[in-house]
Amino acid sequence: MSQQRTGHEAGITGRVGAVTPSAVPDFPDLPEATVARLPEYLRALHHLAETGHDTVSSEGLASAAGVNSAKLRKDLSHLGSYGTRGVGYDIEPLVGQIEYILGLNMRRAVALVGVGNLGHALAGYAGFASRGFRIAALFDADLSRVGELINGLAVRHVADIPEVVKTEGISIAVLATPAGAAQAVADQLVAAGVTSILNFAPVVLNVPEQVDVRKVDLAVELQILSFHEHRKSARNGADQNGSGARNGADQNGAEARNGAKGTTSRGRVARVIAEVNGTAVAARGEVAA
């Protein structure tokens, strides 16, 4: 499998300041976990900007992105953005920083291979354009699909991949083929010059080290959610068993205490009877005397 390439491996490291057209900042060497969270920060920032906000505190942005504020501040410090005490972060320049780091200011061309049900839906997804991408080419091996217009774009045959990738300057591809065809198509894409693949096919791809692959398996995600549901059920069952055990212990304790009280009461009655009997005997003895 491929390995993620970093700015350090590409020979460029450093911190990023404000992004301006006249100056290209050094590219930071970011931890993979930070890279994975940047899109969430960007989504939250876009929403805040659309609702009329110019600044946001680290706590507010962290809450909107679903992370803790300490983690957010550390992530943004990798970009050289530390905010202003008492004010927070200026939204517009921070959006520009993150978009630059993610390469979204380039409006990258993307190829989509496989226009079945899933591929068809992906081809019509309007969110790609608003996030810095354009679907530049659609491919399928099914001749009955070739020529079909999806969102204004004609489906090409997979044999045209080398020509179109070169013409459109495509470096990213989305793979939505059946599992059995995925590896062969990935080989075609890599040979044509594609260096990043988003793989929806339920199969592990073997690609050169310089090619990055991100795998999206919906069944795996559902299985992970199933684990969480199972764990919650198990915990609820354990809580109920524990509650039942506590209630049983409380009842047993109450019965034991009641039994002890009964024993104590019987002891007192016995003492009273003994005292009465003793008095009676003493009385008889007095009479006899």
Coordinates of N, CA, C and O in Angstrom, one line a residue, residues 151-235:
N151 N -25.0 15.1 -15.1 CA -24.7 16.5 -14.7 C -23.9 17.3 -15.7 O -23.0 18.0 -15.5
G152 N -24.3 17.0 -17.0 CA -23.8 17.8 -18.1 C -22.5 17.2 -18.6 O -21.9 17.8 -19.6
L153 N -22.0 16.1 -18.1 CA -20.7 15.5 -18.5 C -20.9 14.1 -19.1 O -21.6 13.3 -18.5
A154 N -20.3 13.9 -20.3 CA -20.5 12.6 -21.0 C -19.6 11.6 -20.4 O -18.4 11.8 -20.1
V155 N -20.1 10.4 -20.2 CA -19.3 9.2 -19.7 C -18.4 8.7 -20.8 O -18.8 8.5 -22.0
R156 N -17.1 8.6 -20.5 CA -16.1 8.1 -21.5 C -15.8 6.6 -21.1 O -16.0 6.1 -20.0
H157 N -15.3 5.9 -22.1 CA -14.9 4.5 -21.8 C -13.5 4.5 -21.1 O -12.7 5.4 -21.3
V158 N -13.3 3.5 -20.3 CA -12.1 3.4 -19.5 C -10.8 3.4 -20.3 O -9.7 3.8 -19.9
A159 N -11.0 3.0 -21.6 CA -9.8 3.0 -22.5 C -9.3 4.4 -22.8 O -8.2 4.6 -23.2
D160 N -10.2 5.4 -22.5 CA -9.8 6.8 -22.8 C -9.1 7.4 -21.6 O -8.7 8.6 -21.6
I161 N -8.9 6.7 -20.5 CA -8.3 7.2 -19.3 C -6.9 7.9 -19.5 O -6.7 9.1 -19.1
P162 N -6.0 7.3 -20.2 CA -4.7 8.0 -20.4 C -4.8 9.4 -21.1 O -4.2 10.3 -20.6
E163 N -5.6 9.4 -22.1 CA -5.7 10.6 -22.9 C -6.4 11.7 -22.1 O -5.9 12.9 -22.0
V164 N -7.5 11.4 -21.4 CA -8.2 12.4 -20.7 C -7.5 12.9 -19.4 O -7.5 14.1 -19.1
V165 N -6.8 12.0 -18.7 CA -6.1 12.4 -17.6 C -5.0 13.4 -17.9 O -4.8 14.4 -17.2
K166 N -4.3 13.1 -19.0 CA -3.3 14.1 -19.5 C -3.9 15.4 -19.9 O -3.4 16.5 -19.6
T167 N -5.0 15.4 -20.7 CA -5.6 16.6 -21.2 C -6.1 17.5 -20.1 O -6.0 18.7 -20.1
E168 N -6.8 16.8 -19.1 CA -7.4 17.6 -18.1 C -6.5 17.9 -16.9 O -6.9 18.6 -15.9
G169 N -5.3 17.3 -16.9 CA -4.4 17.5 -15.8 C -4.9 16.9 -14.5 O -4.8 17.5 -13.4
I170 N -5.4 15.7 -14.6 CA -6.0 15.0 -13.4 C -5.0 14.3 -12.6 O -4.2 13.5 -13.2
S171 N -5.0 14.5 -11.3 CA -4.1 13.8 -10.4 C -4.8 13.0 -9.4 O -4.3 12.1 -8.7
I172 N -6.2 13.3 -9.2 CA -7.0 12.6 -8.2 C -8.1 11.9 -8.9 O -8.7 12.4 -9.9
A173 N -8.4 10.6 -8.5 CA -9.5 9.8 -9.1 C -10.3 9.2 -8.0 O -9.8 8.9 -6.9
V174 N -11.6 9.1 -8.2 CA -12.5 8.5 -7.3 C -12.9 7.1 -8.0 O -13.3 7.1 -9.2
L175 N -12.7 6.1 -7.3 CA -12.9 4.7 -7.8 C -14.2 4.1 -7.2 O -14.3 3.9 -6.0
A176 N -15.2 4.0 -8.0 CA -16.5 3.4 -7.6 C -16.9 2.2 -8.4 O -18.1 2.0 -8.7
T177 N -16.0 1.4 -8.7 CA -16.2 0.2 -9.6 C -16.5 -1.0 -8.7 O -16.3 -1.0 -7.5
P178 N -17.0 -2.1 -9.3 CA -17.1 -3.4 -8.5 C -15.7 -3.8 -8.0 O -14.7 -3.4 -8.6
A179 N -15.7 -4.6 -7.0 CA -14.5 -5.0 -6.3 C -13.6 -5.7 -7.3 O -12.4 -5.5 -7.4
G180 N -14.2 -6.6 -8.2 CA -13.4 -7.4 -9.1 C -12.6 -6.5 -10.2 O -11.6 -7.0 -10.7
A181 N -13.1 -5.3 -10.5 CA -12.5 -4.5 -11.5 C -11.6 -3.4 -10.9 O -10.8 -2.8 -11.6
A182 N -11.6 -3.2 -9.6 CA -10.9 -2.1 -9.0 C -9.4 -2.1 -9.2 O -8.9 -1.0 -9.5
Q183 N -8.8 -3.2 -9.0 CA -7.3 -3.2 -9.1 C -6.9 -2.9 -10.5 O -5.9 -2.1 -10.7
A184 N -7.5 -3.5 -11.5 CA -7.1 -3.2 -12.9 C -7.3 -1.8 -13.3 O -6.5 -1.2 -14.0
V185 N -8.4 -1.2 -12.8 CA -8.7 0.2 -13.1 C -7.7 1.1 -12.4 O -7.2 2.1 -12.9
A186 N -7.3 0.7 -11.1 CA -6.3 1.5 -10.4 C -5.0 1.5 -11.1 O -4.3 2.5 -11.2
D187 N -4.6 0.3 -11.7 CA -3.4 0.2 -12.4 C -3.4 1.2 -13.7 O -2.4 1.8 -14.0
Q188 N -4.6 1.2 -14.3 CA -4.7 2.1 -15.5 C -4.6 3.6 -15.0 O -3.9 4.4 -15.7
L189 N -5.2 3.9 -13.9 CA -5.1 5.3 -13.4 C -3.7 5.7 -13.1 O -3.2 6.8 -13.4
V190 N -3.0 4.8 -12.4 CA -1.6 5.1 -12.0 C -0.7 5.2 -13.2 O 0.1 6.1 -13.3
A191 N -0.9 4.3 -14.1 CA -0.1 4.4 -15.4 C -0.3 5.7 -16.1 O 0.6 6.2 -16.8
A192 N -1.5 6.2 -16.0 CA -1.9 7.5 -16.7 C -1.4 8.7 -16.0 O -1.4 9.8 -16.6
G193 N -0.9 8.6 -14.7 CA -0.4 9.7 -14.0 C -1.1 10.1 -12.8 O -0.8 11.1 -12.1
V194 N -2.2 9.4 -12.4 CA -3.0 9.7 -11.2 C -2.1 9.3 -10.0 O -1.6 8.2 -9.9
T195 N -2.1 10.2 -9.0 CA -1.2 9.9 -7.8 C -2.0 9.9 -6.5 O -1.4 9.7 -5.5
S196 N -3.3 10.1 -6.6 CA -4.2 10.0 -5.4 C -5.5 9.4 -5.8 O -6.1 9.7 -6.8
I197 N -6.0 8.4 -5.0 CA -7.2 7.6 -5.3 C -8.1 7.6 -4.1 O -7.6 7.2 -3.0
L198 N -9.3 7.9 -4.3 CA -10.3 7.7 -3.2 C -11.1 6.5 -3.6 O -11.8 6.5 -4.6
N199 N -11.0 5.4 -2.9 CA -11.5 4.1 -3.3 C -12.7 3.7 -2.5 O -12.7 3.5 -1.3
F200 N -13.8 3.6 -3.2 CA -15.1 3.1 -2.6 C -15.3 1.6 -2.8 O -16.2 1.1 -2.3
A201 N -14.4 1.0 -3.6 CA -14.6 -0.4 -3.9 C -14.1 -1.2 -2.6 O -13.1 -0.9 -2.0
P202 N -14.9 -2.2 -2.3 CA -14.6 -3.0 -1.0 C -13.4 -4.0 -1.3 O -13.5 -5.2 -1.2
V203 N -12.2 -3.4 -1.5 CA -11.0 -4.2 -1.8 C -9.8 -3.3 -1.5 O -9.8 -2.1 -1.6
V204 N -8.7 -4.0 -1.1 CA -7.5 -3.3 -0.8 C -6.7 -3.2 -2.1 O -6.4 -4.2 -2.8
L205 N -6.3 -2.0 -2.5 CA -5.5 -1.8 -3.7 C -4.0 -1.8 -3.5 O -3.5 -1.4 -2.5
N206 N -3.3 -2.4 -4.4 CA -1.9 -2.5 -4.4 C -1.4 -1.4 -5.4 O -1.6 -1.5 -6.6
V207 N -0.8 -0.4 -4.9 CA -0.3 0.7 -5.7 C 1.1 1.1 -5.3 O 1.6 0.7 -4.2
P208 N 1.9 1.8 -6.2 CA 3.2 2.2 -5.8 C 3.2 3.1 -4.6 O 2.2 3.7 -4.2
E209 N 4.4 3.2 -4.0 CA 4.5 4.0 -2.7 C 4.1 5.5 -2.9 O 3.6 6.1 -2.0
Q210 N 4.4 6.0 -4.1 CA 4.1 7.4 -4.3 C 2.7 7.8 -4.5 O 2.3 8.9 -4.7
V211 N 1.8 6.7 -4.6 CA 0.4 7.0 -4.8 C -0.3 6.8 -3.5 O -0.2 5.9 -2.7
D212 N -1.1 7.9 -3.2 CA -1.9 7.9 -1.9 C -3.3 7.3 -2.2 O -4.0 7.7 -3.2
V213 N -3.7 6.5 -1.3 CA -5.1 5.9 -1.4 C -5.8 6.1 -0.1 O -5.3 5.9 1.0
R214 N -7.1 6.6 -0.2 CA -8.0 6.7 0.9 C -9.1 5.8 0.6 O -9.7 5.8 -0.4
K215 N -9.4 4.9 1.6 CA -10.5 3.9 1.4 C -11.7 4.3 2.1 O -11.7 4.6 3.3
V216 N -12.9 4.2 1.4 CA -14.2 4.5 2.1 C -15.0 3.2 1.9 O -15.4 2.8 0.8
D217 N -15.2 2.5 3.0 CA -16.0 1.3 3.0 C -17.2 1.5 3.9 O -17.1 1.5 5.1
L218 N -18.4 1.6 3.3 CA -19.6 1.9 4.1 C -20.0 0.8 5.0 O -20.4 1.0 6.1
A219 N -19.7 -0.5 4.5 CA -20.1 -1.6 5.4 C -19.2 -1.7 6.6 O -19.6 -2.0 7.7
V220 N -17.9 -1.3 6.4 CA -17.0 -1.3 7.6 C -17.5 -0.2 8.6 O -17.5 -0.4 9.8
E221 N -17.9 1.0 8.1 CA -18.3 2.0 9.0 C -19.6 1.6 9.7 O -19.7 1.9 10.9
L222 N -20.5 0.9 9.1 CA -21.7 0.3 9.7 C -21.3 -0.7 10.8 O -21.9 -0.8 11.9
Q223 N -20.3 -1.5 10.5 CA -19.8 -2.5 11.5 C -19.3 -1.9 12.7 O -19.4 -2.3 13.8
I224 N -18.6 -0.7 12.5 CA -18.0 0.0 13.7 C -19.1 0.6 14.5 O -19.1 0.5 15.7
L225 N -20.2 1.1 13.8 CA -21.3 1.6 14.6 C -22.1 0.5 15.3 O -22.6 0.7 16.4
S226 N -22.1 -0.7 14.6 CA -22.7 -1.9 15.3 C -22.0 -2.2 16.6 O -22.6 -2.6 17.6
F227 N -20.6 -2.1 16.5 CA -19.9 -2.4 17.8 C -20.3 -1.4 18.9 O -20.5 -1.8 20.0
H228 N -20.4 -0.1 18.5 CA -20.8 0.8 19.6 C -22.2 0.5 20.1 O -22.4 0.7 21.3
E229 N -23.1 0.1 19.2 CA -24.4 -0.2 19.7 C -24.4 -1.5 20.6 O -25.1 -1.5 21.7
H230 N -23.6 -2.4 20.2 CA -23.4 -3.7 21.1 C -22.8 -3.3 22.4 O -23.3 -3.8 23.5
R231 N -21.8 -2.4 22.4 CA -21.2 -2.0 23.7 C -22.2 -1.3 24.6 O -22.2 -1.6 25.8
K232 N -23.0 -0.4 24.0 CA -24.0 0.3 24.8 C -25.0 -0.7 25.4 O -25.4 -0.5 26.6
S233 N -25.4 -1.7 24.6 CA -26.4 -2.7 25.1 C -25.8 -3.5 26.2 O -26.4 -3.8 27.3
A234 N -24.5 -3.9 26.1 CA -23.8 -4.6 27.1 C -23.7 -3.8 28.4 O -23.9 -4.4 29.5
R235 N -23.4 -2.6 28.3 CA -23.2 -1.7 29.4 C -24.6 -1.5 30.1 O -24.7 -1.5 31.4

